mmCIF file of C-alpha atoms and ligand atoms in Angstrom:
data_model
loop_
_atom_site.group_PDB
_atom_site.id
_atom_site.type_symbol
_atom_site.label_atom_id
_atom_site.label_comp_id
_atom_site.label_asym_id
_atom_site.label_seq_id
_atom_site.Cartn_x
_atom_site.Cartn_y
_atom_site.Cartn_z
ATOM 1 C CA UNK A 365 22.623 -5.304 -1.586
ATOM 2 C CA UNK A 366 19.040 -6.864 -2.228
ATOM 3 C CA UNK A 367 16.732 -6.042 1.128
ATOM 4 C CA UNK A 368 16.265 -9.104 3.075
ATOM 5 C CA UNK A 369 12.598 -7.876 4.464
ATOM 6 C CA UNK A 370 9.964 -5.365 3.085
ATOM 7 C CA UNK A 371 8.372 -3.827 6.246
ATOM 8 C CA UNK A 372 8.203 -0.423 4.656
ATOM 9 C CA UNK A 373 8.845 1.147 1.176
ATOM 10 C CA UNK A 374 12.119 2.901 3.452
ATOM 11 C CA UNK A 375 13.581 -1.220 2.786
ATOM 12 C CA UNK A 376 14.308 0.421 -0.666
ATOM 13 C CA UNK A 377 16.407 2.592 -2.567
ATOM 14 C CA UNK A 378 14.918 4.256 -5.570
ATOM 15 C CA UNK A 379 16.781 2.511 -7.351
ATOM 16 C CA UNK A 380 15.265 -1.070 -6.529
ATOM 17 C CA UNK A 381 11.862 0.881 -6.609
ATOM 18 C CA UNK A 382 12.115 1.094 -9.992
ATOM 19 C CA UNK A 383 14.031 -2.030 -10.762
ATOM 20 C CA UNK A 384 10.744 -3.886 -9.059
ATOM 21 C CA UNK A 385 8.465 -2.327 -11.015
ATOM 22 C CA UNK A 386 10.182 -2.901 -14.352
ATOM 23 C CA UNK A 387 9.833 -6.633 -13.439
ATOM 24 C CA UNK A 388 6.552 -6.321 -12.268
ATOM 25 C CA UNK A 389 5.369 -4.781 -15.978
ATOM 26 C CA UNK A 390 7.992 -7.638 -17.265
ATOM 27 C CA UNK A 391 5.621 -10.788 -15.771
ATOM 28 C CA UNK A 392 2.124 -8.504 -16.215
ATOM 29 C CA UNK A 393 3.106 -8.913 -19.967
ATOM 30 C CA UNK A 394 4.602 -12.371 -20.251
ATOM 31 C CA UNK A 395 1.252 -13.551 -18.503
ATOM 32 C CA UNK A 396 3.021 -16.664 -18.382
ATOM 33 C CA UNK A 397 3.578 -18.685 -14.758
ATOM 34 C CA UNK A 398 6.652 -20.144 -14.124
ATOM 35 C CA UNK A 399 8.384 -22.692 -11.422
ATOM 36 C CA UNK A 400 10.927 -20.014 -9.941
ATOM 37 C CA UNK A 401 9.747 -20.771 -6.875
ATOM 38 C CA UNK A 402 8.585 -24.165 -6.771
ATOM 39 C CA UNK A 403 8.990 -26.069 -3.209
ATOM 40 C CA UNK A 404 8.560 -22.676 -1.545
ATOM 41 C CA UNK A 405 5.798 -21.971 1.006
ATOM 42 C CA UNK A 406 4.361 -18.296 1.772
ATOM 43 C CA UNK A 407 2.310 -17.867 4.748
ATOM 44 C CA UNK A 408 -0.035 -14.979 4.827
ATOM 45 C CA UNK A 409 -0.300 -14.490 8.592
ATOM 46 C CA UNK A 410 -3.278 -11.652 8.970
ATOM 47 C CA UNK A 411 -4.584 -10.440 12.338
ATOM 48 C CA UNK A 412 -7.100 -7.926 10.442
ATOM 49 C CA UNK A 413 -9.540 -8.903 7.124
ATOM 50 C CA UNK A 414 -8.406 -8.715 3.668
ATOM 51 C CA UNK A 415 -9.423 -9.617 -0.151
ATOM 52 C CA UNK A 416 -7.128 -8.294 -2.179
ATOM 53 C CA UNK A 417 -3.698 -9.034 -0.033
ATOM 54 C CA UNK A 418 -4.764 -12.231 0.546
ATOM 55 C CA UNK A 419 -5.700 -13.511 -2.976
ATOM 56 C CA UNK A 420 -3.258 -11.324 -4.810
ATOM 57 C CA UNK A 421 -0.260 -13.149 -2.402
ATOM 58 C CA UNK A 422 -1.983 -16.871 -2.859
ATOM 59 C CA UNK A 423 -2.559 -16.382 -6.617
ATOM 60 C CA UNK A 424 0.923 -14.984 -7.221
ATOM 61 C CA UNK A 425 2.402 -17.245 -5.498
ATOM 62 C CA UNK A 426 0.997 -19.738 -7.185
ATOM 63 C CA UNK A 427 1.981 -18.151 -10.817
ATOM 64 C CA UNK A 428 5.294 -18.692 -9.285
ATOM 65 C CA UNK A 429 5.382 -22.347 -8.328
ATOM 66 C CA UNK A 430 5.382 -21.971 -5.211
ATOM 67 C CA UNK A 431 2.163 -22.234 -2.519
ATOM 68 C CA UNK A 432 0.920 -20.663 0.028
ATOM 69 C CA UNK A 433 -0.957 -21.114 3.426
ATOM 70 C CA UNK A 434 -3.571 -18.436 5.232
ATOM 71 C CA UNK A 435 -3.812 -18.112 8.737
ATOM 72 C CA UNK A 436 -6.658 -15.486 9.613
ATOM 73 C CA UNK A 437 -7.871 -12.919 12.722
ATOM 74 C CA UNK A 438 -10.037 -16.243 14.295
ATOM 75 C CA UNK A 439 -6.894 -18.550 14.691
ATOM 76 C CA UNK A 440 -4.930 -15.228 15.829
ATOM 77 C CA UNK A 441 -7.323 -13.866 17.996
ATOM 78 C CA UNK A 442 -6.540 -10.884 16.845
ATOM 79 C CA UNK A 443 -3.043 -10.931 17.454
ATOM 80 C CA UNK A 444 -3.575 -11.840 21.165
ATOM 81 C CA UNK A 445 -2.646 -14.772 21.603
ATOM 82 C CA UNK A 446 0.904 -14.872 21.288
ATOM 83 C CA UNK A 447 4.267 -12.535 20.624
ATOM 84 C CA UNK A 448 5.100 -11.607 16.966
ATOM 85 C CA UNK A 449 8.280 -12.557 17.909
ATOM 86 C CA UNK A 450 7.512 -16.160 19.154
ATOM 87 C CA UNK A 451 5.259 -16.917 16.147
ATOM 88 C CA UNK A 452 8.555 -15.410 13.520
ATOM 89 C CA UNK A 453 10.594 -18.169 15.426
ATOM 90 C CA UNK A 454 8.536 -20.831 15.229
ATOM 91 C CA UNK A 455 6.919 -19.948 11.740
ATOM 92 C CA UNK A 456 10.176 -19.295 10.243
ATOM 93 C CA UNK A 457 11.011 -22.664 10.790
ATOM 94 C CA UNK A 458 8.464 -23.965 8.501
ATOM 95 C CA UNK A 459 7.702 -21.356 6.278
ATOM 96 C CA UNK A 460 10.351 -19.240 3.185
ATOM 97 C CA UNK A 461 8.397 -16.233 3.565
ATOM 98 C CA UNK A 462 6.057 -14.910 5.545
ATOM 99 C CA UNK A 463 3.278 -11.522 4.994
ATOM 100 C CA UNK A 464 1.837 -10.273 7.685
ATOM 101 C CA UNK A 465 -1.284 -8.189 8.560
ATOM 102 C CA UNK A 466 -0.904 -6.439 11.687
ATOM 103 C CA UNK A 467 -3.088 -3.656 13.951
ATOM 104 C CA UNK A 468 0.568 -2.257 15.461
ATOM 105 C CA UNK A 469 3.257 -1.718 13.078
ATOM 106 C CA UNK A 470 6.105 -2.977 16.060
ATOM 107 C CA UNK A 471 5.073 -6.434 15.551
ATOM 108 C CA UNK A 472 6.204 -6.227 11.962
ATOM 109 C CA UNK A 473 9.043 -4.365 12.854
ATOM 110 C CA UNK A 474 9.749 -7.736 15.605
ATOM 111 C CA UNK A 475 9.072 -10.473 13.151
ATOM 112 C CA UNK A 476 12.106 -9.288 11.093
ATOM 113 C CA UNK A 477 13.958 -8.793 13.480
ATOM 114 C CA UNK A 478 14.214 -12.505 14.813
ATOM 115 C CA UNK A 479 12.935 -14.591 11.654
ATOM 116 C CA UNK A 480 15.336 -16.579 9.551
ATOM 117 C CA UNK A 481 12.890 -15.471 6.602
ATOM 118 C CA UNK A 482 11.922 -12.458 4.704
ATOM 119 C CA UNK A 483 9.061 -10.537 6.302
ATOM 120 C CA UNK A 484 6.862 -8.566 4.098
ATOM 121 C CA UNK A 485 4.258 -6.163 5.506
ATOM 122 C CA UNK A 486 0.961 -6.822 4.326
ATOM 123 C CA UNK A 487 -0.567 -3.299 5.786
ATOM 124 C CA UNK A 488 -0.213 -2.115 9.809
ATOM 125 C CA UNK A 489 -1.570 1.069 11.468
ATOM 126 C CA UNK A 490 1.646 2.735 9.765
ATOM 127 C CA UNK A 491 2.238 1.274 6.316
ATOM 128 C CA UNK A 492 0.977 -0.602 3.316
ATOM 129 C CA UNK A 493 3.769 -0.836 1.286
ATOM 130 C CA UNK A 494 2.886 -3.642 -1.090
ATOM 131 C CA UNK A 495 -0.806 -1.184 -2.057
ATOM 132 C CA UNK A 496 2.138 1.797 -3.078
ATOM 133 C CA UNK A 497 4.193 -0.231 -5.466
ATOM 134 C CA UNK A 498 0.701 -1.166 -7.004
ATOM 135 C CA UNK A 499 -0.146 2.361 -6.790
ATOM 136 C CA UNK A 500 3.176 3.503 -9.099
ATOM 137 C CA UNK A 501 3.032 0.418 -11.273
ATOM 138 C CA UNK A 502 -0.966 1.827 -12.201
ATOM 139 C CA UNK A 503 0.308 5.397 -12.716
ATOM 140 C CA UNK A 504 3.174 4.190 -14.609
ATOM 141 C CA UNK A 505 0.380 2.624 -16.862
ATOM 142 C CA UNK A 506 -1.149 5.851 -17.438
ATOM 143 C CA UNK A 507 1.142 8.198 -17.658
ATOM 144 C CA UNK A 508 4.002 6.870 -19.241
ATOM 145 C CA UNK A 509 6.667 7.677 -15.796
ATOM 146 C CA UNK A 510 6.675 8.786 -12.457
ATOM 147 C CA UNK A 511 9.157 11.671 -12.180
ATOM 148 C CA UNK A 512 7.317 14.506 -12.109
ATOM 149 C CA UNK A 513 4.023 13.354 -12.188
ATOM 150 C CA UNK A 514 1.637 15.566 -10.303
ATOM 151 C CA UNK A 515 -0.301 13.367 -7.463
ATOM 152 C CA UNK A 516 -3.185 14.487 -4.598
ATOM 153 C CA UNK A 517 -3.617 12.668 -1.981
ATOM 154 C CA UNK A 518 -6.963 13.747 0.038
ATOM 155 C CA UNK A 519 -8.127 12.406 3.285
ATOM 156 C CA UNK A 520 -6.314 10.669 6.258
ATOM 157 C CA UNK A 521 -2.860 10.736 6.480
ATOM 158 C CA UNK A 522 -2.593 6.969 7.237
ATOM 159 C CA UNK A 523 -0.895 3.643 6.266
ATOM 160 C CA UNK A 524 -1.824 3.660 2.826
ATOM 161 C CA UNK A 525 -0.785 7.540 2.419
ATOM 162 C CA UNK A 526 2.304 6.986 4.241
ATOM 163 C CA UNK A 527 3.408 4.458 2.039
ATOM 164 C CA UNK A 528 2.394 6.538 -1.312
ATOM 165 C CA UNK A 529 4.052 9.540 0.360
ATOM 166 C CA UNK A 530 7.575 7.307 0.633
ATOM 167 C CA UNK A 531 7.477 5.810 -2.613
ATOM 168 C CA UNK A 532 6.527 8.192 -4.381
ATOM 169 C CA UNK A 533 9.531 10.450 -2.781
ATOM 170 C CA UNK A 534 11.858 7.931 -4.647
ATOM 171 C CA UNK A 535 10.116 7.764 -7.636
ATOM 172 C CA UNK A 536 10.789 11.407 -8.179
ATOM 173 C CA UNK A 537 7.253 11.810 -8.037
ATOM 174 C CA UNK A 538 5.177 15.270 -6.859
ATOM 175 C CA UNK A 539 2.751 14.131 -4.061
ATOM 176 C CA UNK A 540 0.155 17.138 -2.562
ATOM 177 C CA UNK A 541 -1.133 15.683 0.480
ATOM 178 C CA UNK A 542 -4.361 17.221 1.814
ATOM 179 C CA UNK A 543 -5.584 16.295 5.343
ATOM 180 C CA UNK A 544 -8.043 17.773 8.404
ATOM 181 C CA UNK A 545 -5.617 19.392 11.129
ATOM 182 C CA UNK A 546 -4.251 16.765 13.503
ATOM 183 C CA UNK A 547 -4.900 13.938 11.249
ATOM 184 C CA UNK A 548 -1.734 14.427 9.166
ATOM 185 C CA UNK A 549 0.704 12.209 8.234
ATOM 186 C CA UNK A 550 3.832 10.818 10.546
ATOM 187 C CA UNK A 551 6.191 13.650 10.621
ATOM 188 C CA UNK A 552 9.283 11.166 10.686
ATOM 189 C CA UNK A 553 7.794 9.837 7.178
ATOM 190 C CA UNK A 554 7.134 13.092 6.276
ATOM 191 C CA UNK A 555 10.880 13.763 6.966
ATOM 192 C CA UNK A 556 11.836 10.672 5.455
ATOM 193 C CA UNK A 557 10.409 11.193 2.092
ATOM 194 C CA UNK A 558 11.319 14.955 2.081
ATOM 195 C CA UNK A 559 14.718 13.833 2.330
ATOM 196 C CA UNK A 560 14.489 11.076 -0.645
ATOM 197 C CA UNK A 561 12.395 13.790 -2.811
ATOM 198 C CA UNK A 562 15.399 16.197 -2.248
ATOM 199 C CA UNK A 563 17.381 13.294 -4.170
ATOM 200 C CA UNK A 564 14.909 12.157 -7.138
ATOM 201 C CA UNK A 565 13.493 15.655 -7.947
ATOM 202 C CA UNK A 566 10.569 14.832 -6.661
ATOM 203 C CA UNK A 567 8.057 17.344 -3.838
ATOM 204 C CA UNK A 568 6.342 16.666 -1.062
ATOM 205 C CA UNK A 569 3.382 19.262 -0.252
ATOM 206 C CA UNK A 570 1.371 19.073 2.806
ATOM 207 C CA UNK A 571 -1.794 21.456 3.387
ATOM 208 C CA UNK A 572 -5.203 20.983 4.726
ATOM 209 C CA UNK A 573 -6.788 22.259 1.674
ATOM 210 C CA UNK A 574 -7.915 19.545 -0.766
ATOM 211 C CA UNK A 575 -8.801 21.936 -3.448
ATOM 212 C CA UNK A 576 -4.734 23.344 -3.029
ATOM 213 C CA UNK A 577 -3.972 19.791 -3.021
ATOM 214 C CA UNK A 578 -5.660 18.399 -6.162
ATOM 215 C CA UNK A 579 -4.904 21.780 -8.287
ATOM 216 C CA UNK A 580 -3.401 20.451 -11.812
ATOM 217 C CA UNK A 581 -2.948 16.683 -10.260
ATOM 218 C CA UNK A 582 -2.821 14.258 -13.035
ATOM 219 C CA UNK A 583 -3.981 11.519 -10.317
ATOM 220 C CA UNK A 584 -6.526 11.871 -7.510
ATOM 221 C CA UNK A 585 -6.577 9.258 -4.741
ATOM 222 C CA UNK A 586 -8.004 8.276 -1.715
ATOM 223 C CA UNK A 587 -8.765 6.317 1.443
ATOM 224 C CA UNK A 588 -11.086 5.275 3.698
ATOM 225 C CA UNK A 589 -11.883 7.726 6.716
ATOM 226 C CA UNK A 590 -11.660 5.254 9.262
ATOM 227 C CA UNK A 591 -9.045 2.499 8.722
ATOM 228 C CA UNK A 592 -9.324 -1.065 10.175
ATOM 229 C CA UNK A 593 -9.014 -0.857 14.773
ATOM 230 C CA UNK A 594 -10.481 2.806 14.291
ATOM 231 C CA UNK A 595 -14.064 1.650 13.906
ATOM 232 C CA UNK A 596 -14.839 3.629 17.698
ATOM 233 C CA UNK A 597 -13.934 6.749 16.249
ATOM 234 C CA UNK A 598 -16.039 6.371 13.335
ATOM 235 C CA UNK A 599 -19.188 9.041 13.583
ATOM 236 C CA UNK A 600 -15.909 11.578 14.713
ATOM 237 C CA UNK A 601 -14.249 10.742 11.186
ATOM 238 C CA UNK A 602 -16.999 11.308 9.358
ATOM 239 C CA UNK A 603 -17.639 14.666 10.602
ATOM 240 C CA UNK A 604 -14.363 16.040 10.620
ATOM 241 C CA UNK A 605 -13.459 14.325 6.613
ATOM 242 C CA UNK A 606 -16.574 15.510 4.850
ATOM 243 C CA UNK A 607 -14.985 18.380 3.589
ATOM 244 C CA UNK A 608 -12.501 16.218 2.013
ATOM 245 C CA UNK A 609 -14.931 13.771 0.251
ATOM 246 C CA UNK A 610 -13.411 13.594 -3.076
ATOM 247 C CA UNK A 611 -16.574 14.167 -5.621
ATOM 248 C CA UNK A 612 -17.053 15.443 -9.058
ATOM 249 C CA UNK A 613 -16.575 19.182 -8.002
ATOM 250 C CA UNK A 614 -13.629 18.262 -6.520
ATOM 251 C CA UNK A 615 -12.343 16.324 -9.554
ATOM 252 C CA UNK A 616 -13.277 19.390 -11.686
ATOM 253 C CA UNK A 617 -10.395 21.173 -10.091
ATOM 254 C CA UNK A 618 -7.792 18.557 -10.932
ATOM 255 C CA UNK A 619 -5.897 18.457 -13.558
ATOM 256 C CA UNK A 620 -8.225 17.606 -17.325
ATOM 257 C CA UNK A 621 -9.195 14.136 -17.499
ATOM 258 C CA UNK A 622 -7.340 13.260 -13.958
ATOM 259 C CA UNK A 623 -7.455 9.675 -12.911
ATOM 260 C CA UNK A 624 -9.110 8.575 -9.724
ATOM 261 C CA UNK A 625 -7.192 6.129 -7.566
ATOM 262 C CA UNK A 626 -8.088 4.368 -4.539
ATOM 263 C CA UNK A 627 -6.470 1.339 -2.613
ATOM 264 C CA UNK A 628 -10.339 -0.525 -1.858
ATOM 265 C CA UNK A 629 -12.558 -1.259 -0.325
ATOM 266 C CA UNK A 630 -14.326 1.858 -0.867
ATOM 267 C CA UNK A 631 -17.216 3.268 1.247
ATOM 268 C CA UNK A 632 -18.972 5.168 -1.800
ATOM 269 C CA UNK A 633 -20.772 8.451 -0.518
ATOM 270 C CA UNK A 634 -17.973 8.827 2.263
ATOM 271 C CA UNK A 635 -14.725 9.458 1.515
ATOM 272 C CA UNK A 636 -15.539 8.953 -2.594
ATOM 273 C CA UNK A 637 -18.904 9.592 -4.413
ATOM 274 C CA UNK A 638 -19.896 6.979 -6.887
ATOM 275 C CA UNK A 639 -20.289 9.144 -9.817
ATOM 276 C CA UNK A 640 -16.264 10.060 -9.135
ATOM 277 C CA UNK A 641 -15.261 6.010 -8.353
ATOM 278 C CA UNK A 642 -17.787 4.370 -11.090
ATOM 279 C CA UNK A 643 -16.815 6.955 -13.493
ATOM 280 C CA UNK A 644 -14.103 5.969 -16.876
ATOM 281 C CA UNK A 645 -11.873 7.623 -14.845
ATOM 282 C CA UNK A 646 -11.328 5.601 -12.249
ATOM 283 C CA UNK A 647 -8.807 2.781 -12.195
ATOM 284 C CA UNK A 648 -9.024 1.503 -9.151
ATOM 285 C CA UNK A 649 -9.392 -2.400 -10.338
ATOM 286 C CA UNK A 650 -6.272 -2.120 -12.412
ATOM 287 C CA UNK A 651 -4.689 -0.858 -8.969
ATOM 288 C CA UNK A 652 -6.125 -4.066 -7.724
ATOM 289 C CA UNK A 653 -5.198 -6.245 -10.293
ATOM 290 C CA UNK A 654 -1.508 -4.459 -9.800
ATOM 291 C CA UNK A 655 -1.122 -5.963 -6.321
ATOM 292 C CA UNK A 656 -0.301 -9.163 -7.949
ATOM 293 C CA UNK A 657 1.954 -7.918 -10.299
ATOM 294 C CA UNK A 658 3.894 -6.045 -7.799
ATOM 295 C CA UNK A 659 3.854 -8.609 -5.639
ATOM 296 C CA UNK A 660 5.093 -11.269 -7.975
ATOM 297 C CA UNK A 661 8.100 -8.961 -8.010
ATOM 298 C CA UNK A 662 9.037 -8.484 -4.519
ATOM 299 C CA UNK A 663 8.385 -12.501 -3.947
ATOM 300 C CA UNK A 664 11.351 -12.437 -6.858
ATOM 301 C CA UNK A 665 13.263 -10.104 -5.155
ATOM 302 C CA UNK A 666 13.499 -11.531 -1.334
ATOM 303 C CA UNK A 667 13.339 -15.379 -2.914
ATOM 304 C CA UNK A 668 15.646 -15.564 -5.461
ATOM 305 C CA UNK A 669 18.725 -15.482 -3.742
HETATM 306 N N1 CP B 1152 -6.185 -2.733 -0.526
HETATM 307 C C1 CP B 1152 -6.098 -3.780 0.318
HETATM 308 O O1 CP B 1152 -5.098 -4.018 0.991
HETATM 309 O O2 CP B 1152 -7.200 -4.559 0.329
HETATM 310 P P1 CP B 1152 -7.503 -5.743 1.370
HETATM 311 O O3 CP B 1152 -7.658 -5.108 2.715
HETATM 312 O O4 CP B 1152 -8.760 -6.390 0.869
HETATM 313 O O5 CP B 1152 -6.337 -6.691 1.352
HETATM 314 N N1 NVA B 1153 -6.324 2.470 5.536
HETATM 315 C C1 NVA B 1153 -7.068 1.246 5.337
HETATM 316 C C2 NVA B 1153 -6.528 0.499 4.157
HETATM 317 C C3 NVA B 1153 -7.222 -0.794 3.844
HETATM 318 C C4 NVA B 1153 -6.603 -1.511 2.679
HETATM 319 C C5 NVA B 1153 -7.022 0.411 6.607
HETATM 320 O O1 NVA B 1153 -5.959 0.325 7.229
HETATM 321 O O2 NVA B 1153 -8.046 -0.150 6.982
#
């Protein structure tokens, strides 16, 4: 059975994991649009900023056939000014897909729950799971598979980390996760992903020490510090994550040659020095450029019927 919504990576098996990123490399290589879903409209429906999610969803769509309409954080006053669940009623009535942007993950989880359409998660304050297929699809690239593979996550055990941590659980993948105490990640997705890794082969290490973290990692990635709605607790982030600024010394302790991932936008002498980002190393536009890819894919998957 195909998922009907992608409001986390947990939507998938590990199976369709990797079945969506085999058709993701499939159209990165054909480079070639097509009309598969021509008469179809996406609407990105955002309460927070975005580049990447935005463009990468209207482009690909496009590629596709189909279009694609942007409502931002102005016309949704920030998600104030009515119910997810009223605007999935009413939008689903116009629109074949909607992506949504959201401050609280529940109104993602309520959209799918009452709309008539598929409901894909463009990030929340739990999960980014469109940024994690990316993420595998660019570490496929350079390493040739996932299972096995040696990852590091360092920094704040957020959306973007929570979704890496589930995905790569199914992908068989071994993900050290390095945070400051109390800034951890979800213990239910912690639990989740155990469970899957238990299944694939894959590990799921938590610690607090980014040098444990990193030690023979293949791939080092980060995050911001402070993630979109946290910008109060800013000057408190960046004392408490300096220690886990990911910089050349750091690197050194990685794995030879590591690669340097990171989901952008990038505050460069926070969370990532520029010598580490700017470096050959880093391949953090082909993880951007990946969004699209992925994407295209799980547009095929929920569309195609
Ligand atoms: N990585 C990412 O989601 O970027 P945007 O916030 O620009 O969409
Ligand atoms: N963790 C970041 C990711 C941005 C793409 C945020 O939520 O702001």
């Amino acid at each position: 059975m195909k998922p009907t919504h992608l409001v986390s990576i947990q939507d998938l098996n590990s199976r369709q994991l990797l079945e969506l990123l085999k058709n993701a490399r499939a159209m990165k290589k054909a480079k070639k649009p097509s009309r598969k879903l021509a008469g179809k409209t996406l609407g990105l429906i955002f309460q927070k900023p975005s580049v990447r999610t935005r463009v990468s969803f209207e482009v690909g769509m496009g590629q596709l056939g189909g279009q694609s309409l942007y409502i931002g954080p102005v016309e949704l006053e920030q998600g104030k000014r009515e119910s997810a669940k009223d605007m999935a009623l009413v939008l689903s009535r116009y629109l074949d897909a909607i992506v949504t942007r959201t401050f609280s993950h529940s109104d993602v989880v309520e959209m799918a729950e009452v709309s008539s359409v598929p409901v894909i998660n463009g990030l929340s304050d739990e999960s980014h799971p469109c940024q994690a297929l990316a993420d595998l699809l660019t570490v496929q690239e350079r390493t040739g598979k996932l299972a096995g593979v040696p990852i590091a996550y360092v920094g704040d055990g957020n959306n973007v980390c929570h979704s890496l941590m589930e995905s790569c659980a199914l992908a068989g993948a071994k993900l050290s996760i390095a945070t400051p105490k109390g800034y951890a990640p979800d213990p239910k997705i912690t639990g989740w992903s155990k469970q899957q890794a238990k299944k694939t082969g894959g590990q799921i290490l938590l610690t607090e020490d980014p040098v444990e973290a990193v030690h023979g990692a293949r791939v080092v990635y980060t995050d911001v510090w402070t993630s979109m709605g946290q910008e109060k607790e800013k000057a408190e982030r960046i004392r408490i994550f300096n220690p886990y600024q990911v910089n050349e010394s750091l690197m050194r302790k990685a794995a030879p040659n590591a690669w340097f991932m990171h989901c952008l936008p990038a505050h460069r002498g926070e969370e990532v020095t520029g010598a580490v980002i700017d470096s050959p190393r880093s391949i953090v536009y082909d993880q951007a450029e990946n969004r699209m890819h992925a994407q295209k894919a799980v547009l095929l998957m929920l569309l195609e019927r």
